Coordinates of C-alpha atoms in Angstrom, one line a residue:
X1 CA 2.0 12.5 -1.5
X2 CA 3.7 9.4 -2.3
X3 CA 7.1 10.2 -3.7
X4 CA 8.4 8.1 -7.2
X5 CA 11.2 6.9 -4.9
X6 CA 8.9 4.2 -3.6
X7 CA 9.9 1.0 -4.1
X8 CA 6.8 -1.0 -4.0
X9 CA 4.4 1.2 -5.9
X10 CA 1.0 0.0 -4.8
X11 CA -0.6 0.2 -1.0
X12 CA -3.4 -1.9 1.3
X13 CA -6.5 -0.9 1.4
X14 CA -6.4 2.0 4.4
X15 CA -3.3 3.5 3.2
X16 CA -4.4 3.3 -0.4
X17 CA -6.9 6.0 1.3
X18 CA -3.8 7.9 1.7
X19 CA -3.5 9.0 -2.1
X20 CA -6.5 9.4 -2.2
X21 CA -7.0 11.9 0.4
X22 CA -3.7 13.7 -0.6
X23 CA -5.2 14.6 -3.9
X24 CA -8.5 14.9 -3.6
X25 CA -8.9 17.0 -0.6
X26 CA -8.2 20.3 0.0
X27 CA -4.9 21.9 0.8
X28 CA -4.1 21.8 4.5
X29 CA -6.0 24.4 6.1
X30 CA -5.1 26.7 8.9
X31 CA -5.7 25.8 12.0
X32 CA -8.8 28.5 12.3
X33 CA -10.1 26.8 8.9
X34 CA -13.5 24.6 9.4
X35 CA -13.2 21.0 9.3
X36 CA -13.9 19.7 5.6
X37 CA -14.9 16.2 4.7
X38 CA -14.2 14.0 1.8
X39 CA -15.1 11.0 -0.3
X40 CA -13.9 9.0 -2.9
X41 CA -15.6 5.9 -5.1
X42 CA -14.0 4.4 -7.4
X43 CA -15.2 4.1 -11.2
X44 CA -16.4 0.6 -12.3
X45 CA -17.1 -1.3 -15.3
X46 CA -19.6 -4.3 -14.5
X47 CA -19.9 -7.9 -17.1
X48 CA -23.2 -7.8 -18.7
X49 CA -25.6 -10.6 -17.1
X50 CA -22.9 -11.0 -14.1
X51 CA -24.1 -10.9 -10.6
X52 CA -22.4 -7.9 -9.8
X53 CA -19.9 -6.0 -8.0
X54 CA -19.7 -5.0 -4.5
X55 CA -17.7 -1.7 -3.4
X56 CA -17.4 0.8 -0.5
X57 CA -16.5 4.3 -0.5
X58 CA -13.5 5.9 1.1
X59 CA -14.2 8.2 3.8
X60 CA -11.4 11.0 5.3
X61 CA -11.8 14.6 6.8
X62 CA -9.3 17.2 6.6
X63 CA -8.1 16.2 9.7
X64 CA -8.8 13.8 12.6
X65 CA -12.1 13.9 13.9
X66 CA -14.9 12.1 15.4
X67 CA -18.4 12.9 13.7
X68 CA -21.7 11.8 14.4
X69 CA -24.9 11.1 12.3
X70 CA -22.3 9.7 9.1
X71 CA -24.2 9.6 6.1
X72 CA -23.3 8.6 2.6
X73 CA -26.0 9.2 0.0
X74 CA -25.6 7.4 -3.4
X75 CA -27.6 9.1 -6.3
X76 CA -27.6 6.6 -9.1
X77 CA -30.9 8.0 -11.1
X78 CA -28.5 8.8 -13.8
X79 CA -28.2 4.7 -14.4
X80 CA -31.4 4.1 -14.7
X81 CA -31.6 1.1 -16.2
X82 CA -27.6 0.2 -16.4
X83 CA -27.3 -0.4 -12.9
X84 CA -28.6 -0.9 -9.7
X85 CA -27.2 0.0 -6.4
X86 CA -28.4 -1.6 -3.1
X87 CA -27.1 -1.8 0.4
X88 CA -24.8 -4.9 1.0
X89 CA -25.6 -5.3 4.7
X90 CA -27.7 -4.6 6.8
X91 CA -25.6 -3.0 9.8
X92 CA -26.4 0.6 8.7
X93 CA -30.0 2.1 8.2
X94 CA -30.6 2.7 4.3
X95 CA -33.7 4.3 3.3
X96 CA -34.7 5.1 -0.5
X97 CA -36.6 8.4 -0.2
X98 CA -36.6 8.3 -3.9
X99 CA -36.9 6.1 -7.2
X100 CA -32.4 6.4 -7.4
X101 CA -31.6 7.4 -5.0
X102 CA -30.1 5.7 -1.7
X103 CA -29.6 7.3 1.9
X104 CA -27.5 5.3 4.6
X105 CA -26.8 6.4 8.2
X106 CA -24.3 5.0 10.9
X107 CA -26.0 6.0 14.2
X108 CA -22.7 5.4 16.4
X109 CA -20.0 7.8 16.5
X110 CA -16.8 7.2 13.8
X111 CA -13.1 8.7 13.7
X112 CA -12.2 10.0 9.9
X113 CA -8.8 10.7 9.6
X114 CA -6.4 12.5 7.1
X115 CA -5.8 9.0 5.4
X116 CA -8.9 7.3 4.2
X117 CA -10.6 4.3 4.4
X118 CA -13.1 1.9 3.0
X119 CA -15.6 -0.8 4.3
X120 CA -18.5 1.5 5.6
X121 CA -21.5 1.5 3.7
X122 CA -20.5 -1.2 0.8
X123 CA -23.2 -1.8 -1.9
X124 CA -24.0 -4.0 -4.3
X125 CA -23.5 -3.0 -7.9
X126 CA -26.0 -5.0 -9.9
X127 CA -26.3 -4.6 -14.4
X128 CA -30.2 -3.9 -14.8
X129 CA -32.1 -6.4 -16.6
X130 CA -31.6 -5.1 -20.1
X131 CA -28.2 -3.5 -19.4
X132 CA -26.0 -4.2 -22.3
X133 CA -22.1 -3.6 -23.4
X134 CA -21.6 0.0 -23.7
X135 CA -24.1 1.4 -21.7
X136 CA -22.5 4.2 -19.3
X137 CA -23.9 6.3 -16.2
X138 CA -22.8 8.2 -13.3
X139 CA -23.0 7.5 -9.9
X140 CA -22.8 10.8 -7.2
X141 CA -21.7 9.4 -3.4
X142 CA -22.4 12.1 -0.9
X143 CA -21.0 12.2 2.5
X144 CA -22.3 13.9 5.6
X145 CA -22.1 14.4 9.6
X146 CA -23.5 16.4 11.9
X147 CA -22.0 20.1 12.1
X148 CA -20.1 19.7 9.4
X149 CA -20.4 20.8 5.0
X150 CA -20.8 17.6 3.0
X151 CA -18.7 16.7 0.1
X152 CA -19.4 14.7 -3.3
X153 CA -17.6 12.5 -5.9
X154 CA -19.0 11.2 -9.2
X155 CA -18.1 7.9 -10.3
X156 CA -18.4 6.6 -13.6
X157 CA -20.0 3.4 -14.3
X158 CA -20.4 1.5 -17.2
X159 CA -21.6 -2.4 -18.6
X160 CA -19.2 -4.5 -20.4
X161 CA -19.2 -7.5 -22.3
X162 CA -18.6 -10.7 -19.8
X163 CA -14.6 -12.6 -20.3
X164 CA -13.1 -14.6 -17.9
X165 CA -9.0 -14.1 -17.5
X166 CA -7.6 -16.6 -15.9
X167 CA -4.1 -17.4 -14.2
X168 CA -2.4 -20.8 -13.5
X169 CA -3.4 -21.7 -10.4
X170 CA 0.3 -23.2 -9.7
X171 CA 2.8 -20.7 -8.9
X172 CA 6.6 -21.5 -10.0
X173 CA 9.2 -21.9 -7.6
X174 CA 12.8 -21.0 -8.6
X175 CA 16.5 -20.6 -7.1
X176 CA 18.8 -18.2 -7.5
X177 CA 21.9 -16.3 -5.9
X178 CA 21.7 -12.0 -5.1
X179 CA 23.1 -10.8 -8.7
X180 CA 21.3 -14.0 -10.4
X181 CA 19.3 -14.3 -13.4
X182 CA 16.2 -16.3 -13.9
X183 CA 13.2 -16.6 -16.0
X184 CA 9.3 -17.3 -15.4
X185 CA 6.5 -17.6 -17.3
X186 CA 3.3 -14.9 -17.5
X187 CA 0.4 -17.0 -18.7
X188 CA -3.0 -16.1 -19.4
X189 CA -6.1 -18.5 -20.7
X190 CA -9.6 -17.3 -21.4
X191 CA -11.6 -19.6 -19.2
X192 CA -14.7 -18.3 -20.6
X193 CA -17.7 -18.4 -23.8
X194 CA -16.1 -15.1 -24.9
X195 CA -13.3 -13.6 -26.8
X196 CA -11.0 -11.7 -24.3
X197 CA -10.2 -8.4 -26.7
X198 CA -6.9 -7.3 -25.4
X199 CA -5.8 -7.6 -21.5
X200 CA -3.4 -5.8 -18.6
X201 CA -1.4 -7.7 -16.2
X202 CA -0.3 -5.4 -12.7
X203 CA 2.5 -7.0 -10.7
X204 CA 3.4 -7.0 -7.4
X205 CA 7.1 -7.7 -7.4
X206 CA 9.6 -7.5 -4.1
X207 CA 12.3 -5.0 -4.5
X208 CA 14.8 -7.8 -5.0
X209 CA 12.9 -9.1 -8.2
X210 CA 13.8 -6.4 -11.3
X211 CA 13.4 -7.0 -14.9
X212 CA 16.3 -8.0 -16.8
X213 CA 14.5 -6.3 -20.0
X214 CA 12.1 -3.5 -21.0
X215 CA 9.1 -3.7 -23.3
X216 CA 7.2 -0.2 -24.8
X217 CA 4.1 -1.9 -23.7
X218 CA 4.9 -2.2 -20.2
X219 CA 5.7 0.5 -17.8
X220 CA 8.5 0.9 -15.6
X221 CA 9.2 3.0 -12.2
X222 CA 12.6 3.2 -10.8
X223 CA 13.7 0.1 -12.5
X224 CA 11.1 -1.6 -11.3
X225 CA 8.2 -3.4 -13.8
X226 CA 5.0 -1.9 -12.6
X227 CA 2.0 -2.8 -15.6
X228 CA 1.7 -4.7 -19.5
X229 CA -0.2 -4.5 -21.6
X230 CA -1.5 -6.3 -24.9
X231 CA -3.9 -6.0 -27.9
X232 CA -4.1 -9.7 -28.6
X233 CA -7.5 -11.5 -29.2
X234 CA -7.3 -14.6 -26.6
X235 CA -10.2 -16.5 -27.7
X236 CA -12.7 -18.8 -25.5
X237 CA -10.7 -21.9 -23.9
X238 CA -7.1 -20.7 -25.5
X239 CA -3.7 -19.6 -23.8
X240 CA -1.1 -17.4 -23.9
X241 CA 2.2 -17.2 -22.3
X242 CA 5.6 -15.4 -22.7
X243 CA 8.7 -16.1 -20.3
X244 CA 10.2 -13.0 -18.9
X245 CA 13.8 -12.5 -17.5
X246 CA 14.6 -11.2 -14.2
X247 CA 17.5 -10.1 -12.1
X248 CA 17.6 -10.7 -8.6
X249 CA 19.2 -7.7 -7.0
X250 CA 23.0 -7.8 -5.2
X251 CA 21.6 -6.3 -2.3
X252 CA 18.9 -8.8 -1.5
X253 CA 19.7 -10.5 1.3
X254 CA 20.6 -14.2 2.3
X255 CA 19.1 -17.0 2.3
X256 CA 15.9 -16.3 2.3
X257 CA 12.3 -16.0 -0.1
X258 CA 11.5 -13.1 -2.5
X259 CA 7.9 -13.0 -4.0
X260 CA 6.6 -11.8 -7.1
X261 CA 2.8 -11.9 -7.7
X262 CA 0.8 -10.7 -11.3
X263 CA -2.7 -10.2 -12.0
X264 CA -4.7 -10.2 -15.2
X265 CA -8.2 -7.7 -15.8
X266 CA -9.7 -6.4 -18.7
X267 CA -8.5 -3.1 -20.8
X268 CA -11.5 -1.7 -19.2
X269 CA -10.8 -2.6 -15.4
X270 CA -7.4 -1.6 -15.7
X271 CA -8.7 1.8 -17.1
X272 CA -11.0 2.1 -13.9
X273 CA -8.1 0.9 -11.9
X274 CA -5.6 3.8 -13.2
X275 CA -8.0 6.3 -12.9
X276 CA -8.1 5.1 -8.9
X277 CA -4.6 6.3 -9.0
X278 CA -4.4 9.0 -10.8
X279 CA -7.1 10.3 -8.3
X280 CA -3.9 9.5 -5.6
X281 CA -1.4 11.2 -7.3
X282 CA 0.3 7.4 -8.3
X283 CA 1.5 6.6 -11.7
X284 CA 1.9 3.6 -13.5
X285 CA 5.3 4.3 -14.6
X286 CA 6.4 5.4 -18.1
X287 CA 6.7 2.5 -20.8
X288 CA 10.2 0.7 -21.5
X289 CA 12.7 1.0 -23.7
X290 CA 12.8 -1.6 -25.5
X291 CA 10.7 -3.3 -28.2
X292 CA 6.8 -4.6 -27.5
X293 CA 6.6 -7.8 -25.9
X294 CA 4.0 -9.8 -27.2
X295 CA 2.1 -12.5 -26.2
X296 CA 2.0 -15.7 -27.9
X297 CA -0.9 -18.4 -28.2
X298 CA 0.3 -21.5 -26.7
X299 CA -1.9 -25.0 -26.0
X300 CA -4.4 -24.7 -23.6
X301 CA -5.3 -26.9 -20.4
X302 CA -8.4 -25.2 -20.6
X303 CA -12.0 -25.8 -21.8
X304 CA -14.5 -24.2 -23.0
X305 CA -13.2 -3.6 -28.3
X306 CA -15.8 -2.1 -26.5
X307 CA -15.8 -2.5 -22.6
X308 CA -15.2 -6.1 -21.2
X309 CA -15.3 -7.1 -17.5
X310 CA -14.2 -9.8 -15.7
X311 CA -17.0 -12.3 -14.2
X312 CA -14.4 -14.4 -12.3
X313 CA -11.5 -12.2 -10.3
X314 CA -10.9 -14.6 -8.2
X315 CA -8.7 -16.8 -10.6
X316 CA -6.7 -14.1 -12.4
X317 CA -3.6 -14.3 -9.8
X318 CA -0.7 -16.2 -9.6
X319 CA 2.7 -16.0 -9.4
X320 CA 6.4 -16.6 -7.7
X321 CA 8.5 -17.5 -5.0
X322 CA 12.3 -16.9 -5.6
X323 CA 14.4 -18.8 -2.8
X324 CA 17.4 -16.7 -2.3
X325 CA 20.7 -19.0 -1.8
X326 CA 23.9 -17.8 -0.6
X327 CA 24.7 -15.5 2.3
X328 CA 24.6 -12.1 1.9
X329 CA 23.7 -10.0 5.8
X330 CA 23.0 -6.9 6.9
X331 CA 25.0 -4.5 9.3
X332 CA 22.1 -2.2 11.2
X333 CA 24.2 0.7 13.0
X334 CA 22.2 2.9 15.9
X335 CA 22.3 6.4 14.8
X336 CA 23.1 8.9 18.2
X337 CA 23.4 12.7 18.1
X338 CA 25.3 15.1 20.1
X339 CA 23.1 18.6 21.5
X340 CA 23.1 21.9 22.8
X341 CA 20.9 24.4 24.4
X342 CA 20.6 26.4 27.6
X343 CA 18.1 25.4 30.2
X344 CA 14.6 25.7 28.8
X345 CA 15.4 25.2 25.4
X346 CA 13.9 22.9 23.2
X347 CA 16.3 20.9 21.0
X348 CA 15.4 17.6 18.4
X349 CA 17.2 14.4 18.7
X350 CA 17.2 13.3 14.9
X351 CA 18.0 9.6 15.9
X352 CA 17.5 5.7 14.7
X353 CA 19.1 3.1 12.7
X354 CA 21.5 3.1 9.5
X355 CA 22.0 0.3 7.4
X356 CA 25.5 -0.6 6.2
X357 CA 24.6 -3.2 4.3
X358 CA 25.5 -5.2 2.1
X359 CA 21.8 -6.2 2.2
X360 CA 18.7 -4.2 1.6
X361 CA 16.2 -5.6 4.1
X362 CA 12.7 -5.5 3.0
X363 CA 9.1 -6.9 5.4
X364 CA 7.2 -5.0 3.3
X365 CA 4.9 -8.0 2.6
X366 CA 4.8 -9.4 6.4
X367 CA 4.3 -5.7 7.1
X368 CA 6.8 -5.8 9.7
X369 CA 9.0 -3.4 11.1
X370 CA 12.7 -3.7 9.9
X371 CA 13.5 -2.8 14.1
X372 CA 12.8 -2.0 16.9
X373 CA 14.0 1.8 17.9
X374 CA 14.5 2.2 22.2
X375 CA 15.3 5.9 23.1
X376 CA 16.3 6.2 26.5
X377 CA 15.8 10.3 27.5
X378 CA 19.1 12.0 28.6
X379 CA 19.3 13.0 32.2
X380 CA 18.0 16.7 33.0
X381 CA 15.9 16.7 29.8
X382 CA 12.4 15.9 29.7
X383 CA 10.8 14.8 25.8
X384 CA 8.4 17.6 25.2
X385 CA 8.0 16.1 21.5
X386 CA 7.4 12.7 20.6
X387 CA 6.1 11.0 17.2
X388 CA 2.8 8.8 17.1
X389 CA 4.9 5.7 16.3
X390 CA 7.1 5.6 19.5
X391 CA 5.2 4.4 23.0
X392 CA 6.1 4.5 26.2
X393 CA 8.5 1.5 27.6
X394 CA 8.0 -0.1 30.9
X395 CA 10.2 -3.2 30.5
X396 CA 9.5 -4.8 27.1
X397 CA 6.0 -3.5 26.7
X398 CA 5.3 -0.5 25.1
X399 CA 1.8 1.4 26.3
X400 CA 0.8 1.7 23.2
X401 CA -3.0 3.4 24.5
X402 CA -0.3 6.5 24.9
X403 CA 1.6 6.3 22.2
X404 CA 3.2 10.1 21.0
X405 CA 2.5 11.2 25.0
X406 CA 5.7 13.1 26.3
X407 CA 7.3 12.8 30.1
X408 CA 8.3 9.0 29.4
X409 CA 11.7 8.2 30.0
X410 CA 12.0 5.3 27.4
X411 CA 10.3 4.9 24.4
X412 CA 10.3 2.4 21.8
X413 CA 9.8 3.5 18.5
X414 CA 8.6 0.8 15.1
X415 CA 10.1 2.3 12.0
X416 CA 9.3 2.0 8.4
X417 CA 9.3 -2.0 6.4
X418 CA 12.2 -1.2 3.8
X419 CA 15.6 -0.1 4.5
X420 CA 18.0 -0.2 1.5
X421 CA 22.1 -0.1 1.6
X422 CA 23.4 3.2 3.3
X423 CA 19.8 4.5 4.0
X424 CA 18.9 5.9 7.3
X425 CA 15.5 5.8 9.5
X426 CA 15.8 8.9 12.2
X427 CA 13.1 9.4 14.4
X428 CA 13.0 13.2 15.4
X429 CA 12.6 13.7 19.6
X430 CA 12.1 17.1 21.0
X431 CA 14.0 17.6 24.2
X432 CA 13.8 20.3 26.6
X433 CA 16.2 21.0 28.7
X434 CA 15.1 21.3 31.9
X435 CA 18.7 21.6 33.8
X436 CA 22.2 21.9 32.5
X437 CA 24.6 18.3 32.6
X438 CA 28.0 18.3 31.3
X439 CA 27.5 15.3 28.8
X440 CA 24.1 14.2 29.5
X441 CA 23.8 11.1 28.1
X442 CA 20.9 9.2 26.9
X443 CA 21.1 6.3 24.4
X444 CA 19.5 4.8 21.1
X445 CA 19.2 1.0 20.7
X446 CA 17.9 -1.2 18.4
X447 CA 16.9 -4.6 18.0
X448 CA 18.2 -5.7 15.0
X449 CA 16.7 -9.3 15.8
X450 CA 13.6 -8.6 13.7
X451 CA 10.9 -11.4 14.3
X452 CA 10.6 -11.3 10.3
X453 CA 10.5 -14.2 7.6
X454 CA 14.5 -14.3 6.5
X455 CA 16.2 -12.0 8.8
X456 CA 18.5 -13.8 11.3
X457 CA 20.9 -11.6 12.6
X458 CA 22.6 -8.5 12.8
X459 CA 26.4 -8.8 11.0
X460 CA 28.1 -6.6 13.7
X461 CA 25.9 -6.3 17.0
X462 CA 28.4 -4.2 18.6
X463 CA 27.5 -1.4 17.3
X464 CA 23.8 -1.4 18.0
X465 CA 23.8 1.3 20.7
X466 CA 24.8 4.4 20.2
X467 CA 24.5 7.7 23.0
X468 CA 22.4 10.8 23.0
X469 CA 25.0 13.7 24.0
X470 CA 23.7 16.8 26.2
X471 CA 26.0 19.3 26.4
X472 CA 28.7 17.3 25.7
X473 CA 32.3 18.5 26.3
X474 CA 34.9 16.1 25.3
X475 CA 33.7 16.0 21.7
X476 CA 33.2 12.3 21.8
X477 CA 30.6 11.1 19.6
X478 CA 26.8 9.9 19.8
X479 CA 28.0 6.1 19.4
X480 CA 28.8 5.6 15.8
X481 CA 30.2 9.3 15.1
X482 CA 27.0 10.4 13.4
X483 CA 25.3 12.3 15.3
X484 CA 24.8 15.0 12.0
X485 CA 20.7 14.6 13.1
X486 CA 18.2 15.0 9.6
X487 CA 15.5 16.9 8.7
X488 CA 13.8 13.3 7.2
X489 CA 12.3 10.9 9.7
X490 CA 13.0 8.0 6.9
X491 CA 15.4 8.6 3.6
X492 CA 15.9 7.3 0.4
X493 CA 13.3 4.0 -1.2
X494 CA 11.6 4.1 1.4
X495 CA 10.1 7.4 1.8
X496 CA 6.7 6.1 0.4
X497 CA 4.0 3.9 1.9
X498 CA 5.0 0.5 1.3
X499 CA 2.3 -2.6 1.1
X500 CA 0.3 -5.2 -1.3
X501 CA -1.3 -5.0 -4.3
X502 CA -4.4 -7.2 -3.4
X503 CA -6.1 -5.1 -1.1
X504 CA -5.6 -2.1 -3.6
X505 CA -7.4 -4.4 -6.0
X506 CA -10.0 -4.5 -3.6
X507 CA -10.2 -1.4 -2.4
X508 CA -10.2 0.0 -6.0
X509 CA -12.8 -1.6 -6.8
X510 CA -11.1 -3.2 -9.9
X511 CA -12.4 -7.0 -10.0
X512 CA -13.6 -6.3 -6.5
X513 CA -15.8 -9.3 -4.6
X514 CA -18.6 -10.8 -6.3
X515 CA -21.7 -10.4 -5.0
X516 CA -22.4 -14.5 -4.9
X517 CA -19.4 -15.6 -4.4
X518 CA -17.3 -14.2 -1.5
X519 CA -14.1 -15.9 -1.4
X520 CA -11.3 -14.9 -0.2
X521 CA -8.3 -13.5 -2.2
X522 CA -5.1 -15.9 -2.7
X523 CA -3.3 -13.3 -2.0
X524 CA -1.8 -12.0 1.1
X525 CA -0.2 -8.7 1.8

C-alpha cells in the first residue's frame, strides 16, 4: 500500500495496478491458500452523442502465476439502451452468447502478477442511440482461467452532457534559483457548443515545484498541490485563468529542468477518476488552508449540473518547464555494513547508497534509476538471498534473464527514482557463511554517474565505495562508518511508487482514448 510519504502521488499505468490490487484483493494468503484472481474496471461517464470511450480492465492474481484459457466476461444488460460495449480489437476471440452480454478468450498462456495491469481485452464504450444526460447503468467484468475461481467488479457507468475543456497548447517556460519564487498561469477555455458547469484540474508537479499558497478548494499532500477544483460556469468559446505562486525547493538540484504538468475534466470524470483511487487506497489529499481560489473569466482566443463529459481529452493538458539556475550538487555516499555469524549462518547485508546532499535528486519522470548499486560478495560467503532488482555482473552487463538468482559473486542492483537529503536506499543480501575469514571483505559501489537528464556528477567521489565486513576484528568500519544495516530496503519520500500522471489518466479510464481518434497523449511519463 502506497504510503502518504510519496512524493509524486500518482503512478503509470502497470504500477497504477499496484493500488489497485493492494485494496481490492484479498489479504495475503498462506502459502497452503488457493490461488485467487482479481479484476478491476474503472467507472466512466461517456458525452452524450460522442463516439465513445475505449478502456481495458486490470487483471492480477493473488500471487504470480501463469493461467491458461483467460477470460473476461463483460455483462452490460443492465445498460440496455445507455451504452454499448463491443470488443476493440480483434486479437482475442469475443463471442456474444447473449443479447448484453460479451465473452472474450486469450487462447495463449499469460503471467498475472500481485500488481496489476491493463491493455488485454479493451472495449469500446459506445452511448446508445437515445442515451441522454443522466442516464446510469452498471457494467459487471468477470475474469476467469483454467483451474482457478473467478472473480467480479461492477463498474458504474453513466451519460453526460457533451463539454469540451481545453488547455493552452503553449506551455510557459520560466527561471528560477533552488529557494526561488515564481508564478504561472492555470488557464481553462470551453472549446465547445456547451456550458462547462464547474471543472477539476489534477497536476503532476516534480518534487522541486511546491505551492507558495493554499486554497480550501484544492487539496494538498505533504506540501505538495495534488487537485482544484471550481463551481464556475465557463460558457461556450470563453476563458478562464488565475496565476498561481510557486516555490522551488532548496534542495532541488543544479542547473537543471523541473516540470510541472495540469490537466482539466469534468466534475464528473474527476468523480470517476477518484473513485479509481479510492479503490487503490490513494487520496487526493485534504483541502488547504487558505481561502478559495477562484477562477476568473478572462478574454478568449477561442471560438465557438448534472453529469458532463469531455468529447476532446486530448487538448486538456498543458503546462511547465522550470529551468533551474545556480549550482546546487549532490554527495551520494556507499553505505557498507560490518557482520557476524558462525559458519552456516545466514546473516543480511543491509547495504546501498546515502545521500548527503545538499540536493534531492529526482528521475522520476525519465524513470531512471538514481544509481547503479555493485555488491561484490565477501570471501567464504556465498549470497543465499538476493532481491529481484539486483542481476548477476559479468563485467558491465548484468544477466538480467536471472535476476534475484543467488551463487553470483557480483551483482548490480537499480534502486528506487527519488532520493531526498539524508535519505538512504539499502538493499538487504542474505549471506551464508560458508567458512570463517577474519575480516572478510566484500565491497558496495555505486555509480553515482547517473545517465539522467540534469545529473552531472557526484560532489565527493571518494567516498563511493564502501566494504562489506565478515567477521571483522579490528573494528574498522564498512567504508563510510555506517554499517548500522535497516530493516527498509528504501527510506523516507520515496517509499512509494513513483511515476506520471498520464498513463494513470489512461489507465483510469478518466478521458481515456477516443474511439475515432487515437492520438497520442502530449504527455510523457
Amino acid at each position: 500500500m502506497l504510503t502518504h510519504s510519496t512524493r509524486r502521488w500518482l503512478a503509470g499505468l502497470g504500477v497504477a495496478g499496484a493500488f489497485v490490487a493492494a485494496a481490492a484483493s484479498p489479504a495475503v494468503a498462506a502459502p497452503e491458500a488457493p490461488i485467487e484472481l482479481g479484476v478491476y474496471f474503472s467507472d466512466t461517464t461517456i458525452a452524450a452523442g460522442s463516439e465513445g470511450k475505449i478502456d481495458s480492465p486490470l487483471l492480477f492474481a493473488s500471487e504470480p502465476v501463469v493461467v491458461e484459457g483467460l477470460t473476461v466476461t463483460y455483462d452490460y444488460r443492465d445498460l440496455s439502451g445507455v451504452v454499448q460495449v463491443k470488443p476493440e480489437s480483434s486479437s482475442f476471440d469475443c463471442k456474444s452468447p447473449e443479447a448484453g452480454v460479451l465473452v472474450c478468450t486469450d487462447p495463449f498462456e499469460i503471467g498475472l502478477e500481485e500488481w496489476a495491469f491493463g491493455g488485454l481485452f479493451e472495449v469500446a464504450l459506445t452511448p446508445a442511440a437515445k442515451a441522454a444526460d443522466g442516464d446510469t447503468g452498471n457494467l459487471k467484468v468477470t475474469v476467469s482461467a483454467e483451474g482457478l475461481a473467478p472473480a467480479s467488479h461492477t463498474a458504474k457507468l453513466r451519460i453526460g452532457e457533451g463539454v469540451d475543456l481545453a488547455a493552452p497548447g503553449e506551455e510557459t517556460n520560466i527561471s528560477s534559483a533552488p529557494g526561488g519564487t515564481f508564478s504561472a498561469p492555470l488557464t481553462l477555455s470551453n472549446a465547445g457548443k456547451t456550458a462547462a458547469k464547474g471543472a477539476a484540474v489534477v497536476f503532476d508537479l516534480d518534487y522541486a515545484i511546491r505551492p507558495e499558497k493554499q486554497y480550501s478548494n484544492c487539496t494538498y499532500e505533504d506540501g505538495h498541490l495534488r487537485t482544484c477544483a471550481f463551481d464556475e460556469v465557463t460558457a461556450a468559446g470563453a476563458a478562464r485563468s488565475v496565476s498561481l505562486s510557486y516555490v522551488l525547493g532548496k534542495d532541488t538540484y543544479a542547473p537543471g529542468s523541473e516540470y510541472g504538468y495540469y490537466n482539466w475534466m469534468t466534475i464528473a470524470e474527476f468523480e470517476d477518476f477518484n473513485a479509481y483511487l479510492q479503490a487503490g487506497g490513494i487520496s487526493v489529499g485534504k483541502p488547504g488552508n487558505g481561502p478559495v481560489l477562484s477562477l476568473p473569466e478572462v478574454p478568449s482566443k477561442m471560438g465557438a449540473r448534472g453529469f458532463q463529459a469531455d468529447t476532446d481529452p486530448m487538448n486538456n493538458w498543458s503546462g511547465m518547464t522550470v529551468k533551474v539556475t545556480g549550482k546546487n550538487g549532490t554527495d551520494l555516499v556507499a553505505v557498507g555494513g560490518q557482520l557476524t555469524g558462525k559458519a552456516g549462518d545466514v546473516v543480511t547485508a543491509s547495504v546501498g547508497v546515502r545521500n548527503d546532499g545538499p540536493a534531492a535528486l529526482d528521475f522520476g519522470r525519465s524513470g531512471s534509476p538514481v544509481t547503479k548499486i555493485d555488491i561484490a560478495v565477501p570471501e567464504g560467503t556465498t549470497a543465499v538471498e538476493v532481491p529481484e532488482f539486483c542481476a548477476p555482473l559479468d563485467g558491465d552487463q548484468q544477466d538480467w534473464e536471472n535476476a534475484g538468482k543467488p551463487g553470483a559473486k557480483l551483482y548490480r542492483c537499480y534502486p528506487d527514482i527519488f532520493i531526498g537529503v539524508g535519505e538512504k536506499q539499502l538493499v538487504d543480501i542474505g549471506l551464508r557463511i560458508d567458512k570463517v575469514i577474519e575480516n572478510a571483505a566484500g565491497t558496495v559501489t555505486i555509480n553515482a554517474k547517473c545517465e539522467c537528464e540534469g545529473f552531472t556528477e557526484d560532489l565527493k567521489p571518494a567516498n563511493d565505495v564502501a566494504k562489506i565486513l565478515v567477521n571483522a576484528t579490528g573494528g574498522t568500519g564498512g567504508g563510510d562508518g555506517d554499517g548500522d544495516g535497516g530493516s527498509l530496503p528504501i527510506t523516507g519520500q520515496s517509499t512509494g511508487l513513483i511515476a506520471g500522471l498520464g498513463a494513470l489518466l489512461l489507465a483510469a479510464g478518466v478521458g481515456g482514448y477516443l474511439v475515432a481518434k487515437r492520438r497520442r497523449t502530449r504527455f510523457v511519463a
